[in-house]
CSV table of C-alpha atoms in Angstrom, one decimal:
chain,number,residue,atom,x,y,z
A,159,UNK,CA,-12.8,41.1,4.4
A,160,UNK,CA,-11.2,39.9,1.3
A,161,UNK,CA,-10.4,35.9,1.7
A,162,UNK,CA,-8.2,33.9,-0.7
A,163,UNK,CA,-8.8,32.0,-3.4
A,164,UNK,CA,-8.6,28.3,-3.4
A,165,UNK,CA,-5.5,27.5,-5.0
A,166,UNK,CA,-3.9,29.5,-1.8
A,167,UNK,CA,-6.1,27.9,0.8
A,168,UNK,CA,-4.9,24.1,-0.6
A,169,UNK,CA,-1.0,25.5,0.2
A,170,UNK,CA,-1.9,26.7,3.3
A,171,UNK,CA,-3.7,23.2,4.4
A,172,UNK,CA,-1.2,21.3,3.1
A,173,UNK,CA,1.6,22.8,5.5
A,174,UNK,CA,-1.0,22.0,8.2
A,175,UNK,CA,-0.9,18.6,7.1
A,176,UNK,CA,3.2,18.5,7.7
A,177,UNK,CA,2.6,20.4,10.9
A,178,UNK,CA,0.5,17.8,11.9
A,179,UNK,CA,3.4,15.0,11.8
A,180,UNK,CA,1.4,13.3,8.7
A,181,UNK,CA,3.2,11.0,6.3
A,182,UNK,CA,4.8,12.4,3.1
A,183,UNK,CA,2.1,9.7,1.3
A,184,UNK,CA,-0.8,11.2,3.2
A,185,UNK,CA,0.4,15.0,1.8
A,186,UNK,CA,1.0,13.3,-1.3
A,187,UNK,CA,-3.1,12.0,-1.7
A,188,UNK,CA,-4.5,15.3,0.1
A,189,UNK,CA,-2.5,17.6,-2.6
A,190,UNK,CA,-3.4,14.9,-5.6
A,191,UNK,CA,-7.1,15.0,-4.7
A,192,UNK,CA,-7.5,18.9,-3.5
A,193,UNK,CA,-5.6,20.3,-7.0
A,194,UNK,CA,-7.8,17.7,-8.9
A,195,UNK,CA,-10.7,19.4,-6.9
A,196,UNK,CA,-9.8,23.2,-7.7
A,197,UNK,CA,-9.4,22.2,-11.9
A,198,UNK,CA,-13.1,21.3,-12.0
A,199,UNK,CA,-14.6,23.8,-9.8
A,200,UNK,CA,-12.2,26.6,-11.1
A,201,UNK,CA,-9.9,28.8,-8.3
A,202,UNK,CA,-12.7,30.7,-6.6
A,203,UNK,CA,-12.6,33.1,-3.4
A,204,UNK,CA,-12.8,30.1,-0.4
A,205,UNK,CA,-15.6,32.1,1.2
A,206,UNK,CA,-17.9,31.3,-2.4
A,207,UNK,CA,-17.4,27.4,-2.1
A,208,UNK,CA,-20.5,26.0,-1.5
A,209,UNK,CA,-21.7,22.8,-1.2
A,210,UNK,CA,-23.0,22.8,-4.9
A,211,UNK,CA,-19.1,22.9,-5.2
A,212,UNK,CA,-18.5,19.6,-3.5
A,213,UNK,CA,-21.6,18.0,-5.3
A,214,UNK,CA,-20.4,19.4,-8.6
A,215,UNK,CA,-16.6,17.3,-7.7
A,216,UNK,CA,-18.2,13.9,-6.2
A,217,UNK,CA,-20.4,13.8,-9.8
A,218,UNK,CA,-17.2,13.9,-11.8
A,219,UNK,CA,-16.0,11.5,-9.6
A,220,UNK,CA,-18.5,9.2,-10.4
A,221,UNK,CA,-19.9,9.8,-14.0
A,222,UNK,CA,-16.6,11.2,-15.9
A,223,UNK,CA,-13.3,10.4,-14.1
A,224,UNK,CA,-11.4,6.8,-15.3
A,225,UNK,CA,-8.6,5.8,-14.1
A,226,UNK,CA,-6.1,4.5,-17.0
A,227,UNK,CA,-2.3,4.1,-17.6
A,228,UNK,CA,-0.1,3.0,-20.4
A,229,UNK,CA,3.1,1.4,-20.8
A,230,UNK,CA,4.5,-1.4,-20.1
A,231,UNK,CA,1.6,-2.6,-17.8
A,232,UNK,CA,-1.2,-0.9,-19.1
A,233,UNK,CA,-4.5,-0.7,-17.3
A,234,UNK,CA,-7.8,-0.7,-19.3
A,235,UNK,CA,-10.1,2.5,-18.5
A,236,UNK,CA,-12.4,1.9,-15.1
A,237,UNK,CA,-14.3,4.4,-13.0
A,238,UNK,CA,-13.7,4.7,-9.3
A,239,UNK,CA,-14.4,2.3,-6.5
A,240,UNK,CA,-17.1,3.2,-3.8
A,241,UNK,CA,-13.7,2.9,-1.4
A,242,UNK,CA,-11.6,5.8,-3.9
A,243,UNK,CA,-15.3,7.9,-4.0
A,244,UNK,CA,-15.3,7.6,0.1
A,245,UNK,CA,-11.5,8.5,0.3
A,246,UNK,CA,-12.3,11.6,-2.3
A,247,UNK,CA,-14.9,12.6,0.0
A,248,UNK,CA,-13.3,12.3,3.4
A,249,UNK,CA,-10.4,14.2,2.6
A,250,UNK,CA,-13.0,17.4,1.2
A,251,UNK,CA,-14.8,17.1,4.2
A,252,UNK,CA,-11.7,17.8,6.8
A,253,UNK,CA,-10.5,20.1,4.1
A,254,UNK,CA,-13.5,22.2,4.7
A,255,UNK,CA,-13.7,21.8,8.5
A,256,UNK,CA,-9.7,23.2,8.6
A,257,UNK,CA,-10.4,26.0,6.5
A,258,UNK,CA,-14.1,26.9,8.2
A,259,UNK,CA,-11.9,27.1,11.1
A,260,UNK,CA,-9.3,29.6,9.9
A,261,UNK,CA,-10.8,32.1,8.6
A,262,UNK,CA,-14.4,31.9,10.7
A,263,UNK,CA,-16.4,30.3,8.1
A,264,UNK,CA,-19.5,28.3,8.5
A,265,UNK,CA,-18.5,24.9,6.9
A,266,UNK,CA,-20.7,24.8,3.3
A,267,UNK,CA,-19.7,20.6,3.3
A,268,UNK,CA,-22.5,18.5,4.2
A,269,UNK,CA,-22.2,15.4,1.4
A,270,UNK,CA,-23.3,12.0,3.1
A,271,UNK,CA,-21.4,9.6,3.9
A,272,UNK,CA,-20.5,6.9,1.2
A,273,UNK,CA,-21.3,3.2,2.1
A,274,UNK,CA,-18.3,0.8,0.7
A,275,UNK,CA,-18.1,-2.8,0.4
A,276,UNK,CA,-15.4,-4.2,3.0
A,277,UNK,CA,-12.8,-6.1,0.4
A,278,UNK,CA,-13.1,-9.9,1.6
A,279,UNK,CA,-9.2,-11.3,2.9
A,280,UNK,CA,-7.7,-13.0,0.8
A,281,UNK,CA,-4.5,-14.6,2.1
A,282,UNK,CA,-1.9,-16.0,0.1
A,283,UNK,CA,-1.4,-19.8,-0.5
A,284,UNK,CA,2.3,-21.1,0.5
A,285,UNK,CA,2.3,-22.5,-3.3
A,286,UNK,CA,1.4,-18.6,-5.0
A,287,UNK,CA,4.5,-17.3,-2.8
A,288,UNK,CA,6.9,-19.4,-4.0
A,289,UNK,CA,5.5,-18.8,-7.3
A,290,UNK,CA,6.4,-15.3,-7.2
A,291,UNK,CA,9.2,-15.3,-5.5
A,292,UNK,CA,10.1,-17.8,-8.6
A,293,UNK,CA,9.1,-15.1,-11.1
A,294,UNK,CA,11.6,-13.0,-9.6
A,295,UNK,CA,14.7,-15.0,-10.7
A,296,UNK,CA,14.6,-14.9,-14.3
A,297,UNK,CA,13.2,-13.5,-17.5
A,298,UNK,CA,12.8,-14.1,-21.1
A,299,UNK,CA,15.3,-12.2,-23.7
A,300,UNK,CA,14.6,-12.8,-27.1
A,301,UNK,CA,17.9,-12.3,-29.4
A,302,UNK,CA,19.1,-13.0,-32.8
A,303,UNK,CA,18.1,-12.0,-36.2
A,304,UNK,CA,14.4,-11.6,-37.0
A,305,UNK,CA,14.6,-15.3,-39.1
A,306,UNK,CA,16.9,-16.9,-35.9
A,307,UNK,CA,15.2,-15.5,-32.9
A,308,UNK,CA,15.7,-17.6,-29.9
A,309,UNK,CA,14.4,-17.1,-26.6
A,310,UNK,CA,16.9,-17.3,-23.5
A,311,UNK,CA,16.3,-17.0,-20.3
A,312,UNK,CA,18.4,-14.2,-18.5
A,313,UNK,CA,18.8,-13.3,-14.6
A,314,UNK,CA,16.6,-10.6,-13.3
A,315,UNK,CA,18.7,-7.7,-12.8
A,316,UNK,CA,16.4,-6.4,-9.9
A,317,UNK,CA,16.4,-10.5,-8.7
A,318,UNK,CA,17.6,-9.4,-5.0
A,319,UNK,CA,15.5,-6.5,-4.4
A,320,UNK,CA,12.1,-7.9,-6.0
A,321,UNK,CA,12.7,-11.1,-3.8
A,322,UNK,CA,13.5,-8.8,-0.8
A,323,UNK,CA,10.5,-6.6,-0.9
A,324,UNK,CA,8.4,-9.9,-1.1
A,325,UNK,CA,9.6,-11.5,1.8
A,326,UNK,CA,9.8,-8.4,3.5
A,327,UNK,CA,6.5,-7.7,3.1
A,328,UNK,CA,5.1,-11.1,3.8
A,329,UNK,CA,7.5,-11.6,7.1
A,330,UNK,CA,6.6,-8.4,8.5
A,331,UNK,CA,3.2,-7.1,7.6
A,332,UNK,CA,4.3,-3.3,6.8
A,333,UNK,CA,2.2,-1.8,4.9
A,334,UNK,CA,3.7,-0.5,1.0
A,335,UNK,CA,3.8,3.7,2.1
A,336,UNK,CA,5.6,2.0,5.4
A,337,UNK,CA,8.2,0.0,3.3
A,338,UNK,CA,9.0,3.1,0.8
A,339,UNK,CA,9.6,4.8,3.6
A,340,UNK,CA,12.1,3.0,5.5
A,341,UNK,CA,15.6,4.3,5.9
A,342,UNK,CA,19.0,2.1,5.8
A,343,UNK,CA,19.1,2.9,9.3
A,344,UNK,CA,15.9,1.5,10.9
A,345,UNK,CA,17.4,-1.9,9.4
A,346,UNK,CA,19.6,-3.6,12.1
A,347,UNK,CA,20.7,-7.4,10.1
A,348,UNK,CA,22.2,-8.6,13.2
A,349,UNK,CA,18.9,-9.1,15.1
A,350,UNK,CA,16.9,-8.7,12.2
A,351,UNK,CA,14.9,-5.4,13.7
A,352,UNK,CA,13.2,-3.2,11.7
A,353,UNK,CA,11.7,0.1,13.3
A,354,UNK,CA,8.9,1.4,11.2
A,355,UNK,CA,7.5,4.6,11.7
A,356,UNK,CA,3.8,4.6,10.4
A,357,UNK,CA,0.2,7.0,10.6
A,358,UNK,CA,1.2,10.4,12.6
A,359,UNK,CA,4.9,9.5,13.2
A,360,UNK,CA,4.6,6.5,15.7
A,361,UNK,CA,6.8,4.2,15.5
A,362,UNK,CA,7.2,0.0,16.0
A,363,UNK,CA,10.0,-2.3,16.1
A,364,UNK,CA,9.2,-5.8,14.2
A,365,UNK,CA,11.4,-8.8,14.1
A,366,UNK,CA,11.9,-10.3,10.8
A,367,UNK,CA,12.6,-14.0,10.1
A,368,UNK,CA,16.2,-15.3,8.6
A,369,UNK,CA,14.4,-16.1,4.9
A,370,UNK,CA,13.8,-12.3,5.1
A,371,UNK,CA,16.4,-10.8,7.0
A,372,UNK,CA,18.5,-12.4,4.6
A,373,UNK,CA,16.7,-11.4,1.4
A,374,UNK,CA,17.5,-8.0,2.9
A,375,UNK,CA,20.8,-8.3,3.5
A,376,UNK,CA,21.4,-9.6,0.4
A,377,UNK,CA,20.1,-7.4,-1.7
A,378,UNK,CA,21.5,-3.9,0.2
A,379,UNK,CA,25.3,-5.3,-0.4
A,380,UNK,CA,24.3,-5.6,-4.3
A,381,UNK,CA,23.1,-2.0,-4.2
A,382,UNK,CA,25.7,-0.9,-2.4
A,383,UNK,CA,28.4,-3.0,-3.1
A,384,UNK,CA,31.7,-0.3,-2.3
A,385,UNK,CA,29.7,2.7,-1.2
A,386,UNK,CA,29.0,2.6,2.6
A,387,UNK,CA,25.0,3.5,2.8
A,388,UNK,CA,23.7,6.7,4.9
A,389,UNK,CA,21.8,5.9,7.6
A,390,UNK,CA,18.9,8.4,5.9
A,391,UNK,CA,19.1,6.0,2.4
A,392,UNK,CA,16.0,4.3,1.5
A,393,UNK,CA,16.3,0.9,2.1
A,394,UNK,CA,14.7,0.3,-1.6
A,395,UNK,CA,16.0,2.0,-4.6
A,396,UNK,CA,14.2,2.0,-7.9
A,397,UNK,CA,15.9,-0.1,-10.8
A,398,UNK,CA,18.6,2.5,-11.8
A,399,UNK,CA,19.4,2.2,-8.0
A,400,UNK,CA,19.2,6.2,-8.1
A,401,UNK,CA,15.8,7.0,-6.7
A,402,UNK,CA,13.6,5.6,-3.7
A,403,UNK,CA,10.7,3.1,-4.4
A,404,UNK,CA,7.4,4.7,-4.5
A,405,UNK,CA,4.3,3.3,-3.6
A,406,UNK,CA,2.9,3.3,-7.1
A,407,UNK,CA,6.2,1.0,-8.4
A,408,UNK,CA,5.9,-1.2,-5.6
A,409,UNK,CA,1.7,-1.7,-7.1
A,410,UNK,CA,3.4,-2.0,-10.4
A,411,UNK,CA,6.0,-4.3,-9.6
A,412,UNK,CA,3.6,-6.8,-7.8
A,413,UNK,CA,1.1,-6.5,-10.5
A,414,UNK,CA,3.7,-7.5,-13.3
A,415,UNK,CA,5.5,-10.8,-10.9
A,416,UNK,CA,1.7,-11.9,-10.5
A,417,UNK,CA,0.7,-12.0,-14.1
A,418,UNK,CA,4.2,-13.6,-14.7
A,419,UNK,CA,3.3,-16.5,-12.4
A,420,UNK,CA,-0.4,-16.4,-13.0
A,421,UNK,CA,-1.2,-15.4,-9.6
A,422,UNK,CA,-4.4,-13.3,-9.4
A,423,UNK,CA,-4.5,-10.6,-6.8
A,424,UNK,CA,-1.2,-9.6,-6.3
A,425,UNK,CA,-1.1,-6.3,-3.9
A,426,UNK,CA,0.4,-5.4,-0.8
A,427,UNK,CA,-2.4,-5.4,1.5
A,428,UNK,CA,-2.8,-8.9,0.3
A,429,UNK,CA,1.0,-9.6,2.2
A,430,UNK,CA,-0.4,-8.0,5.0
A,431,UNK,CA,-3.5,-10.1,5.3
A,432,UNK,CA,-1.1,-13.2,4.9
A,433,UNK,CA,1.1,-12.2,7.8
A,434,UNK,CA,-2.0,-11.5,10.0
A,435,UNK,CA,-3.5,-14.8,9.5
A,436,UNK,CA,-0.2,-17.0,9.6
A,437,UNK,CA,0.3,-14.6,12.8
A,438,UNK,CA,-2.8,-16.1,14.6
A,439,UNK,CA,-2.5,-19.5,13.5
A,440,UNK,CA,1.3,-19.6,15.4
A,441,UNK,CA,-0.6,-18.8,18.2
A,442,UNK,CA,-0.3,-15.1,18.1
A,443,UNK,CA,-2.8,-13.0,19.6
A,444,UNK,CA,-5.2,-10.4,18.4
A,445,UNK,CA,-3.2,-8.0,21.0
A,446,UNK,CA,0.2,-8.9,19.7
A,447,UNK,CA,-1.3,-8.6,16.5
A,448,UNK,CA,-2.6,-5.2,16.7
A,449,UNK,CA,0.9,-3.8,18.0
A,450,UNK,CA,2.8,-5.4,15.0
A,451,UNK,CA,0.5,-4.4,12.6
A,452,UNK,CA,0.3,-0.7,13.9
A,453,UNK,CA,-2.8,-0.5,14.2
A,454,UNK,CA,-4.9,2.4,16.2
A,455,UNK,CA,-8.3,0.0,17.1
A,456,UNK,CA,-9.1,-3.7,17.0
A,457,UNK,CA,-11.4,-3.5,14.0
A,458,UNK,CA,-9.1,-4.6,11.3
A,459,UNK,CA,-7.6,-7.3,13.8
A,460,UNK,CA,-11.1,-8.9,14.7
A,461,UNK,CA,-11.7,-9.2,10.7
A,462,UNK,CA,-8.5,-11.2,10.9
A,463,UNK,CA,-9.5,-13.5,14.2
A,464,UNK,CA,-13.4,-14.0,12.6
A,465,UNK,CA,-11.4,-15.3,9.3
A,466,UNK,CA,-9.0,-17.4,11.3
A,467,UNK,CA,-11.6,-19.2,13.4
A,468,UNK,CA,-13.8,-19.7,10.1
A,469,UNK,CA,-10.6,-21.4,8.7
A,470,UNK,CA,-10.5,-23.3,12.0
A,471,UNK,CA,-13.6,-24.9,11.8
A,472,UNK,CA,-13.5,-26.0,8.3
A,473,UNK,CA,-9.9,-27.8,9.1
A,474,UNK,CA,-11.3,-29.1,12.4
A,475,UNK,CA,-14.6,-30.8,10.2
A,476,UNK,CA,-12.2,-31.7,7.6
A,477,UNK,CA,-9.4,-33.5,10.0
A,478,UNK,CA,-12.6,-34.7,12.5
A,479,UNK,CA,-10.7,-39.0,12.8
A,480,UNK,CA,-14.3,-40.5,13.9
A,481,UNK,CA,-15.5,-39.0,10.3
A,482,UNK,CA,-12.4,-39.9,8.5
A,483,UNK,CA,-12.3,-43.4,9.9
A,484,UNK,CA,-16.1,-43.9,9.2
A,485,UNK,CA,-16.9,-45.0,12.8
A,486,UNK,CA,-20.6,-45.8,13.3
């Protein structure tokens, strides 16, 4: 039997992957990493991939890949993160187990498992929100001749929508492939409702506040201000208005309104993490929580619940009135 090469196999997975009722960010990553794969260990017959193959792609990974960009926020050269080496890995492992499958292979994939560190949560303070959501307003135009120049300071163009996405984010604890992906019509401003449909097509209603709600609302009637929206329009457009927001200019976004208001740290899952602890200390619980947040297991939540009662018991020692009043 004559078996494909490679470069085939990848197509073939990745309609699997839409079969499956994955995300168009997940296809996005599995494509990204599995063409990255086939470049270094060339487009051979699938039935000559070995696991010398695999070995051969994690030691790029590790020793000669950097990740870089340039432009107007330009990141320095930096190898991989344990986390991007075990991502790398896991989607090459249930590549090979799908294609084993299909054409009656025995799987050549047998790399370990890669132990990551668990990034620690980091909420936001009250004070670096309102910082950013004040970056948002206005920036600095410099104008004049080159002898005269004068800074002013000039509205924001994308004001509404950068102080939307923020609030958004922070009032509802969507993660940034789940808010690039929401439609004009899972938005309902009359009882602030937003249905978000997340990992393997399941969706969740969430409530939002009025601060965000109204950020939302706000911003939609300055994008379309005469123009009645399809219900299938993303809900965030890039600056030009003419193209959805992608996950990678939401990262870029954030990263520039942090540096602007010298707040370090500036990410989505970082909004996330805020919501989650604010949730539990309104009294929410780690139930609730779960549901909102979408996700399949309690792991991630007890994280939450084991940094919430940490931050209870150093407010409880701090606030204790027989200490504070120096009773003896």
């Amino acid at each position: 039997m004559k078996y494909p090469n490679l470069s085939v196999v990848v197509k073939g997975f990745l309609l699997h992957v839409d079969a499956s009722g994955r995300s168009s960010n997940t296809h996005r990553i599995y494509e990204h990493e599995l063409i990255r794969f086939q470049s270094v260990i060339n487009d051979v017959p699938i039935d000559q991939v070995t696991n010398g193959h695999f070995e051969k792609y994690m030691a790029y990974l590790s020793t000669n890949f950097f990740i870089t960009r340039q432009g107007k926020t330009p990141i320095p050269p930096r190898k991989l993160s344990q986390k991007s080496l075990s991502t790398a890995r896991a989607i090459l492992a249930v590549f090979a187990k799908w294609y084993s499958t299909e054409f009656e292979l025995t799987c050549p994939f047998a790399l370990q498992s890669i132990k990551h560190d668990t990034m620690p949560i980091e909420p936001f303070s009250k004070e670096e929100i309102q910082r950013l959501l004040d970056g948002t307003r206005e920036t600095i135009v410099i104008s004049g001749p080159t002898s005269e120049r004068k800074n002013y300071k000039m509205q924001r163009h994308t004001y509404k929508r950068d102080r939307a996405i923020i609030t958004v984010l922070l009032d509802t604890g969507i993660s940034v492939s789940e808010l690039c992906d929401a439609k004009i019509s899972d938005f309902d401003p009359k009882n602030g409702r937003l249905i978000i449909t997340g990992k393997g097509k399941k969706s969740r209603i969430i409530y939002m506040g009025n601060t965000s709600r109204q950020a939302l609302w706000n911003y939609l009637v300055q994008c379309y201000p005469k123009d009645k929206p399809r219900p299938d329009d993303p809900l965030f457009l890039t600056n030009d208005n003419l193209f959805p927001m992608t996950r990678n200019g939401v990262l870029l976004l954030l990263k520039r309104l942090g540096e602007k208001a010298e707040v370090n740290h500036v990410y989505p899952n970082r909004f996330r993490h805020t919501f989650a602890i604010e949730f539990l200390r309104n009294g929410g619980n780690i139930y609730a929580l779960q549901q909102v947040l979408g996700h399949s297991s309690l792991d991630m939540v007890r994280r939450y619940l084991k940094y919430f009662q940490t931050d209870m018991d150093n407010l409880t020692r701090r606030t204790s009135p027989a200490d504070n009043w120096g009773i003896r």
